[in-house]
Amino acid sequence: PHTVTEWFVPGKEIETYESMKELKDKIGYYLAHEEERERVAESGRRACLAAHTHKHRLNFIFSKLFPHSPCAV
């Protein structure tokens, strides 16, 4: 199984947490730092649109189903 940190950079494109305390601390931090919050959100949005759309997933699936075919969505 994959984890979200394999596709997005924590602290740059996404935020993660390992405990409720860490979650609360990060919520407080980002509520107090609007520009940083918006920067992470926009970076995550760009990363998602660059590599994680339905088109990307379909191309991946077709490449596995038909490995010798040049088909692309």
XYZ file of C-alpha atoms in Angstrom:
73
model
C 0.000 0.000 0.000
C 1.072 3.528 -0.772
C 1.080 6.434 1.620
C 0.309 10.036 0.791
C 3.940 11.001 1.509
C 5.038 8.955 -1.506
C 3.188 11.398 -3.758
C 3.308 14.706 -1.860
C 6.064 16.449 0.111
C 5.050 16.977 3.754
C 5.354 20.597 4.842
C 5.488 21.747 1.227
C 2.518 20.206 -0.614
C 0.607 18.566 2.236
C 0.633 18.338 6.014
C 0.590 15.155 8.038
C 0.418 14.331 11.742
C 1.054 11.369 13.989
C -0.829 12.374 17.130
C -3.794 14.468 18.183
C -1.411 16.923 19.870
C 0.585 17.343 16.666
C -2.661 17.842 14.721
C -3.856 20.519 17.157
C -0.465 22.246 17.038
C -0.472 22.303 13.236
C -4.050 23.572 13.085
C -3.104 26.400 15.425
C 0.020 27.169 13.419
C -1.730 27.329 10.062
C -4.648 29.344 11.427
C -2.102 31.890 12.666
C -0.005 31.836 9.461
C -2.372 32.425 6.563
C 0.305 32.971 3.890
C 2.067 29.719 4.807
C -1.268 27.867 4.806
C -2.106 29.227 1.358
C 1.379 28.400 0.046
C 1.069 24.749 1.132
C -2.464 24.522 -0.248
C -1.446 25.968 -3.630
C 1.663 23.758 -3.853
C -0.483 20.703 -3.112
C -3.024 21.756 -5.721
C -0.298 22.168 -8.357
C 1.265 18.798 -7.491
C -2.136 17.138 -7.721
C -2.952 18.651 -11.107
C 0.521 17.802 -12.431
C 0.463 14.102 -11.592
C -2.730 12.885 -9.939
C -5.690 13.460 -12.225
C -8.140 10.878 -13.595
C -6.181 11.011 -16.839
C -2.967 10.032 -15.037
C -4.694 7.143 -13.262
C -6.297 5.848 -16.475
C -2.965 5.981 -18.309
C -1.377 4.038 -15.442
C -4.127 1.405 -15.480
C -3.982 1.013 -19.269
C -0.184 0.734 -19.189
C -0.564 -2.210 -16.798
C -3.402 -3.850 -18.732
C -1.802 -3.338 -22.145
C 1.963 -3.040 -21.539
C 2.914 -3.253 -25.216
C 0.334 -0.795 -26.502
C 1.111 2.883 -27.106
C -2.445 3.828 -26.089
C -2.863 6.888 -23.945
C -5.890 8.715 -22.662
